[in-house]
Coordinates of C-alpha atoms and ligand atoms in Angstrom, one line a residue:
M1 CA 13.1 -19.1 6.5
R2 CA 13.1 -17.8 10.0
L3 CA 10.0 -16.2 11.3
D4 CA 11.8 -13.9 13.6
N5 CA 12.7 -10.7 11.8
T6 CA 16.3 -11.5 11.0
D7 CA 15.2 -12.5 7.5
N8 CA 13.4 -9.2 6.8
A9 CA 14.8 -7.7 3.6
W10 CA 14.5 -4.2 4.9
L11 CA 17.3 -4.8 7.4
G12 CA 19.8 -5.6 4.7
Y13 CA 19.3 -2.6 2.5
S14 CA 22.0 -0.1 1.8
K15 CA 21.3 3.5 1.0
N16 CA 21.6 2.7 -2.7
D17 CA 19.2 -0.3 -2.3
R18 CA 16.6 2.1 -0.7
K19 CA 17.1 4.6 -3.5
E20 CA 16.6 1.9 -6.2
L21 CA 13.6 0.5 -4.3
T22 CA 11.9 4.0 -4.1
E23 CA 12.5 4.7 -7.8
L24 CA 11.0 1.3 -8.7
T25 CA 8.0 1.5 -6.4
D26 CA 7.2 5.2 -7.3
S27 CA 7.1 4.2 -11.0
Y28 CA 5.0 1.2 -10.1
I29 CA 2.5 3.4 -8.2
D30 CA 2.3 5.6 -11.4
F31 CA 1.7 2.6 -13.5
L32 CA -1.1 1.4 -11.3
S33 CA -2.7 4.8 -11.2
K34 CA -2.6 5.0 -15.0
C35 CA -3.5 1.4 -16.0
K36 CA -6.7 0.1 -14.6
T37 CA -7.7 -2.3 -17.4
E38 CA -5.9 -4.9 -19.5
R39 CA -6.2 -2.6 -22.5
E40 CA -4.7 0.4 -20.6
C41 CA -1.9 -1.9 -19.4
T42 CA -1.2 -3.2 -22.9
K43 CA -0.9 0.3 -24.2
E44 CA 1.5 1.4 -21.5
I45 CA 3.5 -1.9 -21.8
V46 CA 3.9 -1.3 -25.5
A47 CA 4.9 2.3 -25.0
M48 CA 7.5 1.2 -22.4
A49 CA 8.8 -1.6 -24.7
R50 CA 9.1 0.7 -27.7
K51 CA 11.1 3.1 -25.6
A52 CA 13.4 0.3 -24.7
G53 CA 14.0 -0.5 -28.4
Y54 CA 11.4 -3.2 -28.9
K55 CA 9.8 -3.4 -32.4
D56 CA 6.4 -4.5 -33.4
L57 CA 6.5 -8.2 -34.7
V58 CA 3.8 -7.4 -37.3
D59 CA 6.2 -4.8 -38.9
V60 CA 9.1 -7.3 -38.8
V61 CA 7.0 -10.0 -40.5
T62 CA 5.5 -7.7 -43.2
S63 CA 8.9 -6.1 -44.0
G64 CA 10.6 -9.5 -44.2
K65 CA 13.3 -8.4 -41.8
H66 CA 15.6 -11.1 -40.5
L67 CA 15.8 -11.4 -36.7
K68 CA 19.0 -12.2 -34.9
H69 CA 20.7 -12.3 -31.5
G70 CA 20.1 -9.0 -29.7
D71 CA 16.9 -8.1 -31.6
K72 CA 13.9 -7.3 -29.5
V73 CA 10.2 -7.6 -30.6
Y74 CA 6.8 -7.6 -29.2
A75 CA 3.4 -8.9 -30.3
V76 CA 0.0 -7.7 -29.1
G77 CA -3.2 -9.8 -29.1
M78 CA -6.5 -7.8 -29.5
G79 CA -5.1 -4.9 -27.5
K80 CA -5.3 -7.0 -24.3
T81 CA -2.3 -9.3 -24.2
V82 CA 1.4 -8.9 -25.0
A83 CA 4.4 -11.2 -25.7
L84 CA 7.9 -9.7 -25.7
F85 CA 11.0 -11.5 -27.1
N86 CA 14.6 -10.6 -26.5
L87 CA 16.6 -12.9 -28.8
G88 CA 19.4 -14.7 -27.2
N89 CA 22.7 -16.0 -28.4
E90 CA 21.8 -19.7 -28.0
P91 CA 19.5 -21.4 -30.6
F92 CA 15.8 -21.4 -29.8
E93 CA 15.8 -25.2 -29.5
N94 CA 17.9 -24.8 -26.3
G95 CA 14.8 -23.2 -24.7
M96 CA 13.8 -19.8 -23.5
N97 CA 13.7 -18.1 -20.1
I98 CA 10.0 -17.0 -19.8
L99 CA 8.4 -14.6 -17.4
G100 CA 4.7 -14.6 -17.3
A101 CA 2.0 -12.7 -15.4
H102 CA -1.5 -11.4 -16.0
I103 CA -2.9 -7.9 -16.5
D104 CA -6.6 -8.4 -16.0
S105 CA -8.0 -7.8 -12.5
P106 CA -11.3 -8.5 -10.7
R107 CA -13.9 -5.7 -11.3
L108 CA -17.4 -5.1 -12.5
D109 CA -18.2 -5.0 -16.3
L110 CA -21.1 -3.1 -17.8
K111 CA -23.7 -5.4 -19.3
Q112 CA -24.4 -5.0 -23.0
N113 CA -27.7 -3.2 -22.3
P114 CA -26.8 -1.5 -19.1
L115 CA -28.7 1.8 -18.8
Y116 CA -32.0 2.0 -17.0
E117 CA -34.0 4.4 -14.8
D118 CA -35.7 3.6 -11.5
G119 CA -36.9 5.9 -8.7
G120 CA -36.0 9.0 -10.7
M121 CA -32.3 7.9 -10.9
A122 CA -30.3 6.4 -13.8
Y123 CA -28.1 3.3 -13.3
L124 CA -25.7 1.1 -15.2
N125 CA -26.2 -2.6 -14.8
T126 CA -23.1 -4.7 -14.3
H127 CA -21.9 -8.3 -14.3
Y128 CA -18.9 -8.9 -12.0
Y129 CA -15.6 -10.3 -13.5
G130 CA -13.5 -12.6 -11.4
G131 CA -13.7 -13.5 -7.7
I132 CA -14.9 -10.6 -5.7
K133 CA -16.6 -10.1 -2.3
K134 CA -19.6 -8.2 -3.7
Y135 CA -20.2 -6.2 -0.5
Q136 CA -16.7 -4.6 -0.9
Y137 CA -17.9 -2.8 -4.1
V138 CA -20.7 -0.7 -2.5
A139 CA -20.3 2.8 -1.1
I140 CA -16.9 3.5 -2.6
P141 CA -16.0 6.0 -5.4
L142 CA -15.9 4.2 -8.8
A143 CA -14.6 5.1 -12.2
L144 CA -15.5 3.9 -15.7
H145 CA -12.8 2.7 -18.0
G146 CA -13.0 1.0 -21.4
V147 CA -13.9 1.3 -25.1
I148 CA -16.9 1.6 -27.2
A149 CA -16.6 0.1 -30.7
K150 CA -18.8 1.8 -33.2
T151 CA -20.2 0.3 -36.4
D152 CA -18.2 2.8 -38.5
G153 CA -15.0 1.1 -37.2
T154 CA -14.0 3.8 -34.7
L155 CA -13.1 3.0 -31.2
V156 CA -14.0 5.5 -28.5
E157 CA -11.9 5.3 -25.4
V158 CA -13.6 6.0 -22.1
S159 CA -12.1 7.0 -18.8
I160 CA -14.3 9.0 -16.3
G161 CA -13.6 9.4 -12.7
E162 CA -9.8 9.6 -12.3
E163 CA -9.1 13.3 -12.8
E164 CA -9.8 15.9 -10.1
D165 CA -12.4 17.7 -12.2
E166 CA -14.2 14.6 -13.3
P167 CA -17.2 13.1 -11.5
V168 CA -17.1 9.6 -10.0
F169 CA -19.7 7.0 -9.6
T170 CA -20.9 4.7 -6.8
I171 CA -23.1 1.7 -5.9
T172 CA -25.3 2.5 -3.0
D173 CA -25.7 0.3 0.1
I174 CA -28.7 0.2 2.4
L175 CA -28.5 2.5 5.4
I176 CA -27.5 0.6 8.7
H177 CA -30.8 1.8 10.2
L178 CA -32.8 -0.3 7.8
A179 CA -30.3 -3.1 7.4
S180 CA -31.5 -5.5 10.0
E181 CA -32.5 -8.1 7.4
Q182 CA -29.3 -7.6 5.4
M183 CA -27.0 -7.9 8.4
E184 CA -28.5 -11.3 9.2
K185 CA -27.6 -12.6 5.7
K186 CA -24.5 -14.6 4.9
A187 CA -21.7 -12.3 3.5
N188 CA -22.1 -13.8 0.0
K189 CA -25.7 -12.8 0.0
A190 CA -25.6 -9.5 1.8
V191 CA -25.1 -7.7 -1.5
E192 CA -26.3 -9.7 -4.5
G193 CA -24.6 -9.6 -7.9
E194 CA -27.7 -8.3 -9.6
S195 CA -27.9 -5.3 -7.3
L196 CA -24.4 -4.1 -8.2
D197 CA -25.8 -1.3 -10.3
V198 CA -23.8 2.0 -10.7
L199 CA -25.6 5.3 -10.0
V200 CA -24.9 7.7 -12.8
G201 CA -27.5 10.4 -12.8
S202 CA -30.6 12.1 -11.3
I203 CA -31.5 15.1 -13.5
P204 CA -34.6 14.6 -15.8
I205 CA -34.9 16.3 -19.2
K206 CA -37.9 18.4 -19.8
S207 CA -40.0 16.1 -21.9
K208 CA -43.0 13.8 -21.8
E209 CA -40.8 10.9 -22.8
K210 CA -40.5 7.8 -20.6
D211 CA -37.4 7.7 -18.3
P212 CA -36.4 11.4 -18.5
V213 CA -33.3 10.9 -16.3
K214 CA -32.1 8.1 -18.5
Q215 CA -32.8 10.3 -21.5
N216 CA -30.7 13.0 -20.0
I217 CA -27.8 10.6 -19.5
L218 CA -28.1 9.5 -23.1
K219 CA -28.0 13.1 -24.2
L220 CA -24.8 13.6 -22.3
L221 CA -23.2 10.5 -23.6
K222 CA -24.0 11.7 -27.1
E223 CA -22.6 15.1 -26.6
K224 CA -19.4 14.0 -24.8
Y225 CA -18.7 10.6 -26.5
T226 CA -20.9 10.7 -29.6
I227 CA -22.4 7.4 -28.6
E228 CA -26.0 6.1 -28.8
E229 CA -27.6 3.7 -26.4
N230 CA -27.1 0.8 -28.9
D231 CA -23.4 1.4 -28.9
F232 CA -23.2 -0.2 -25.4
M233 CA -23.8 -3.5 -27.3
S234 CA -20.3 -3.3 -28.7
A235 CA -18.6 -1.8 -25.7
E236 CA -16.2 -3.1 -23.0
I237 CA -16.5 -0.8 -20.0
E238 CA -15.1 -1.7 -16.7
V239 CA -16.2 -0.3 -13.4
V240 CA -13.1 0.0 -11.1
P241 CA -12.2 1.8 -7.9
A242 CA -11.5 5.5 -8.6
G243 CA -8.3 7.2 -7.6
K244 CA -4.6 6.8 -7.5
A245 CA -2.4 4.2 -6.0
R246 CA -0.7 5.3 -2.7
S247 CA 2.1 4.6 -0.3
L248 CA 0.8 2.9 2.8
G249 CA 2.0 3.1 6.4
L250 CA 3.8 5.7 8.5
D251 CA 7.0 4.2 7.3
E252 CA 5.7 4.2 3.7
S253 CA 6.8 0.6 3.3
M254 CA 3.7 -0.6 1.5
V255 CA 1.5 0.1 -1.5
L256 CA -2.3 0.4 -1.4
S257 CA -4.0 0.1 -4.8
Y258 CA -6.6 -1.4 -6.9
G259 CA -5.4 -4.1 -9.4
Q260 CA -2.2 -5.2 -7.8
D261 CA -3.3 -8.8 -8.6
D262 CA -1.5 -9.2 -10.9
R263 CA -0.1 -5.9 -12.1
V264 CA 2.5 -6.1 -9.3
C265 CA 4.0 -9.2 -11.0
A266 CA 3.3 -7.9 -14.5
Y267 CA 5.0 -4.6 -13.9
T268 CA 8.1 -6.1 -12.0
S269 CA 8.5 -8.8 -14.7
L270 CA 8.3 -6.1 -17.4
V271 CA 10.7 -3.7 -15.7
A272 CA 13.2 -6.5 -15.2
F273 CA 12.8 -7.8 -18.7
L274 CA 13.2 -4.4 -20.4
A275 CA 16.3 -3.7 -18.3
T276 CA 18.0 -6.9 -19.5
E277 CA 20.0 -6.3 -22.6
D278 CA 22.1 -9.1 -23.8
V279 CA 21.0 -12.6 -23.0
E280 CA 22.3 -16.1 -23.7
R281 CA 18.9 -17.9 -23.8
T282 CA 16.1 -16.0 -25.6
G283 CA 14.0 -14.1 -23.0
V284 CA 10.2 -13.9 -23.2
C285 CA 7.8 -11.8 -21.2
L286 CA 4.1 -12.8 -21.4
L287 CA 1.6 -10.5 -20.0
V288 CA -1.8 -12.0 -20.5
D289 CA -5.5 -11.4 -20.1
K290 CA -8.4 -13.4 -18.6
E291 CA -6.5 -15.2 -15.8
E292 CA -9.2 -14.2 -13.3
I293 CA -11.8 -16.1 -15.3
G294 CA -9.8 -19.2 -16.1
S295 CA -7.3 -18.0 -18.8
V296 CA -10.0 -18.5 -21.4
G297 CA -10.6 -16.8 -24.8
A298 CA -8.3 -15.5 -27.5
T299 CA -6.4 -13.3 -25.1
G300 CA -6.1 -15.7 -22.2
M301 CA -3.1 -18.0 -21.6
R302 CA -4.9 -21.0 -23.0
S303 CA -5.1 -19.4 -26.5
R304 CA -2.5 -20.1 -29.2
F305 CA -1.5 -16.4 -29.2
F306 CA 1.9 -17.0 -27.7
E307 CA 2.6 -20.1 -29.7
N308 CA 1.7 -18.2 -32.9
A309 CA 3.9 -15.3 -32.0
L310 CA 6.8 -17.6 -31.2
A311 CA 6.4 -19.4 -34.6
E312 CA 6.6 -16.0 -36.3
V313 CA 9.7 -15.0 -34.3
M314 CA 11.4 -18.3 -35.0
N315 CA 10.5 -18.0 -38.6
A316 CA 11.9 -14.5 -38.9
A317 CA 15.0 -15.8 -37.3
G318 CA 15.2 -18.6 -39.8
A319 CA 14.8 -21.1 -37.0
Y320 CA 11.3 -22.3 -37.5
S321 CA 10.1 -25.9 -37.9
E322 CA 7.4 -27.6 -36.0
L323 CA 10.0 -29.8 -34.3
A324 CA 12.3 -26.9 -33.5
M325 CA 9.4 -25.0 -31.9
R326 CA 8.4 -28.0 -29.8
R327 CA 11.9 -28.3 -28.6
A328 CA 12.1 -24.6 -27.8
L329 CA 9.0 -24.9 -25.7
Q330 CA 9.9 -28.1 -24.0
N331 CA 13.4 -26.9 -23.1
S332 CA 12.1 -23.6 -21.7
K333 CA 12.0 -22.5 -18.1
M334 CA 9.3 -20.2 -16.7
L335 CA 8.6 -18.1 -13.7
S336 CA 4.8 -17.9 -13.8
S337 CA 4.2 -15.0 -11.6
D338 CA 1.1 -14.2 -9.7
V339 CA 0.3 -12.8 -6.3
S340 CA 0.2 -15.0 -3.3
A341 CA -1.6 -14.6 0.0
S342 CA 0.4 -12.8 2.7
Y343 CA 0.1 -13.9 6.3
D344 CA -2.6 -11.8 7.9
P345 CA -2.5 -11.8 11.7
L346 CA -6.1 -10.6 11.8
Y347 CA -7.2 -13.8 10.0
A348 CA -4.5 -16.1 11.3
S349 CA -6.8 -19.2 11.4
V350 CA -6.7 -19.7 7.6
F351 CA -2.9 -19.8 7.5
D352 CA -0.3 -22.3 8.3
K353 CA 2.3 -20.0 9.9
Q354 CA 5.2 -22.2 8.9
N355 CA 4.2 -22.2 5.3
S356 CA 3.0 -18.6 4.8
A357 CA 4.4 -15.7 3.0
Y358 CA 5.4 -12.6 5.0
F359 CA 5.7 -9.0 4.0
G360 CA 9.4 -8.0 3.6
H361 CA 10.6 -11.5 3.2
G362 CA 11.0 -11.4 -0.5
V363 CA 9.6 -12.9 -3.7
V364 CA 7.3 -15.9 -2.9
F365 CA 7.5 -19.3 -4.5
N366 CA 4.6 -21.7 -4.6
K367 CA 5.8 -25.1 -5.5
Y368 CA 2.2 -26.0 -6.0
T369 CA -1.2 -24.2 -5.8
G370 CA -4.6 -25.7 -6.3
S371 CA -7.3 -26.8 -3.8
R372 CA -8.7 -30.0 -2.3
G373 CA -5.4 -32.0 -2.4
K374 CA -3.5 -29.8 -4.8
S375 CA -6.1 -30.3 -7.5
G376 CA -5.6 -28.0 -10.5
S377 CA -2.1 -27.2 -9.5
N378 CA 1.2 -27.1 -11.5
D379 CA 3.5 -29.0 -9.1
A380 CA 6.9 -27.7 -10.0
N381 CA 9.8 -30.1 -10.1
A382 CA 12.1 -30.2 -7.0
E383 CA 15.1 -30.1 -9.3
F384 CA 13.8 -26.9 -10.9
M385 CA 13.1 -25.3 -7.5
A386 CA 16.7 -26.2 -6.5
E387 CA 18.0 -24.5 -9.7
I388 CA 16.0 -21.4 -8.9
R389 CA 17.3 -21.3 -5.4
G390 CA 20.9 -21.5 -6.7
I391 CA 20.2 -18.6 -9.1
L392 CA 18.7 -16.4 -6.4
D393 CA 21.3 -17.2 -3.7
A394 CA 24.1 -16.3 -6.1
R395 CA 22.6 -12.9 -6.6
N396 CA 21.5 -12.3 -3.1
V397 CA 17.8 -12.1 -3.8
R398 CA 15.4 -12.6 -0.8
Y399 CA 12.8 -15.3 -1.4
Q400 CA 10.4 -17.4 0.6
T401 CA 8.0 -20.3 -0.1
C402 CA 4.4 -20.5 0.9
E403 CA 1.1 -22.2 0.3
L404 CA -2.1 -20.2 -0.4
G405 CA -3.5 -20.7 3.1
K406 CA -4.1 -23.8 5.2
V407 CA -4.9 -27.2 3.7
D408 CA -8.5 -27.1 2.7
A409 CA -9.0 -23.4 3.6
G410 CA -9.7 -22.7 -0.1
G411 CA -7.2 -22.4 -2.9
G412 CA -6.5 -20.9 -6.3
G413 CA -4.7 -21.3 -9.6
T414 CA -2.6 -19.4 -12.1
I415 CA -1.3 -19.7 -15.7
A416 CA 1.5 -22.1 -14.7
Y417 CA -0.3 -25.3 -15.5
I418 CA -1.0 -24.1 -19.0
M419 CA 2.6 -23.5 -19.9
A420 CA 3.6 -26.7 -18.2
L421 CA 1.6 -28.6 -20.9
Y422 CA 4.5 -28.0 -23.2
G423 CA 6.7 -30.1 -20.9
M424 CA 8.7 -27.1 -19.7
D425 CA 9.8 -26.4 -16.2
V426 CA 7.4 -23.9 -14.6
I427 CA 7.1 -22.6 -11.1
D428 CA 4.6 -20.2 -9.5
C429 CA 6.2 -17.2 -7.9
G430 CA 5.3 -13.6 -7.2
V431 CA 4.5 -11.0 -4.6
A432 CA 2.5 -11.5 -1.4
V433 CA -0.6 -9.5 -1.1
L434 CA -3.0 -8.6 1.7
S435 CA -6.7 -8.1 0.9
M436 CA -6.3 -9.9 -2.4
H437 CA -9.1 -9.2 -4.9
A438 CA -10.4 -6.4 -2.7
P439 CA -10.9 -2.9 -4.2
Y440 CA -7.7 -1.9 -2.5
E441 CA -5.0 -4.5 -2.2
V442 CA -1.8 -4.1 -0.1
T443 CA 1.8 -5.1 -1.0
S444 CA 5.2 -4.6 0.5
K445 CA 7.7 -2.4 -1.4
A446 CA 10.6 -4.7 -0.3
D447 CA 8.9 -7.7 -1.9
I448 CA 8.3 -5.7 -5.1
Y449 CA 12.0 -4.8 -5.2
E450 CA 13.1 -8.4 -4.5
A451 CA 10.7 -9.7 -7.2
T452 CA 12.3 -7.5 -9.8
K453 CA 15.7 -8.6 -8.7
A454 CA 14.6 -12.3 -8.9
Y455 CA 13.2 -11.9 -12.5
R456 CA 16.4 -10.2 -13.6
A457 CA 18.5 -13.0 -12.1
F458 CA 16.4 -15.6 -13.8
L459 CA 16.7 -13.9 -17.3
L460 CA 20.4 -13.8 -17.0
A461 CA 20.7 -17.4 -15.9
Ligands
MN501 MN1 -3.7 -13.4 -10.1
MN502 MN1 -6.6 -13.2 -8.8

């Protein structure tokens, strides 16, 4: 890759490329504005899949329908993770072409007993999820998204703070005039996790009860959502930046939004996947939860959810045996997509310029990730990287390689190492991001376009 601008994807775009790029990124911006939690993403992904002709695997299994080449199915895990299958012409045992990305993003979660009153104001107590700079979450408009599961089996969906006529929330910061002690603190202590409490009210009810402001909030919650204080015990409510995703820059070449890690890779993988009709090797698109906290739990990549869904699909196709499934997994190839760090000239000291990703230079490949000597990394095979280069070169897709920052500057991991446990070829790739994990992250529209092209090329290979 050349670091002068001759490699910049924007320079090579025709009028039609620009039109396609704009359509794609406009719909991506809508997706980001609509889908701020893993559950909301899952709902939208399923709706998009159904529109593209995908059928629910549960219905296929219960009806005893036989699956064959050309059939398309999806499986959902606990409303938070999705696996899509596009059955190919070749037998499963030859392996699948798998796209993977995650749909959970860093945020604040409400605690199970969140509501309290102090100083005549009502607050919701939170516990942050994933790696955040806590000081970035104060003094910005916030929205509440999630579900409240009630004991009668109903699930109340909550979304407050996105519509023009809805209120928003915030976490206050100390005024600069009184911040001399705070400003002396290290950045990781300037705002403590336990003080990330969301301001939700200040009107007391007329009563002699304790905590009249909190009582008033409870009254409103009951009126609007028919929920009691105890219902928070069985709720999953996420506190996220309020408002829509936007185009960024005078040239409108970038996207500014919450949650682009990793919805930028999830959305582009999905769009490429749904647009791919007839394939030789079975295509799979995995959009998983819990990556930001180590891919744990029933909906994280480390769970058996995908393997179980694959077993059902192979069984419905009359192709299942333990050995056949092992072969299918081992012979598979995967693009494990996640965001990577884009070179940021304002923080140049943490990057190796020669091994950084740049906006507009295409989809990014990380042969390895990890930290402290590649620890925790999936180190992709050179032969596989060569194969991918060939596929992308043949279809004129722009790509670059990078490391997540300088050696020993830090590091990170993705879901790649988990899928590599099956013995399949996996490589990390994705879209470069500025301000990763911040309330508003930045991506390049050209890279989003190139990523989608790369995924499509891979599925057809
Ligand atoms: Mn990620
Ligand atoms: Mn992340």
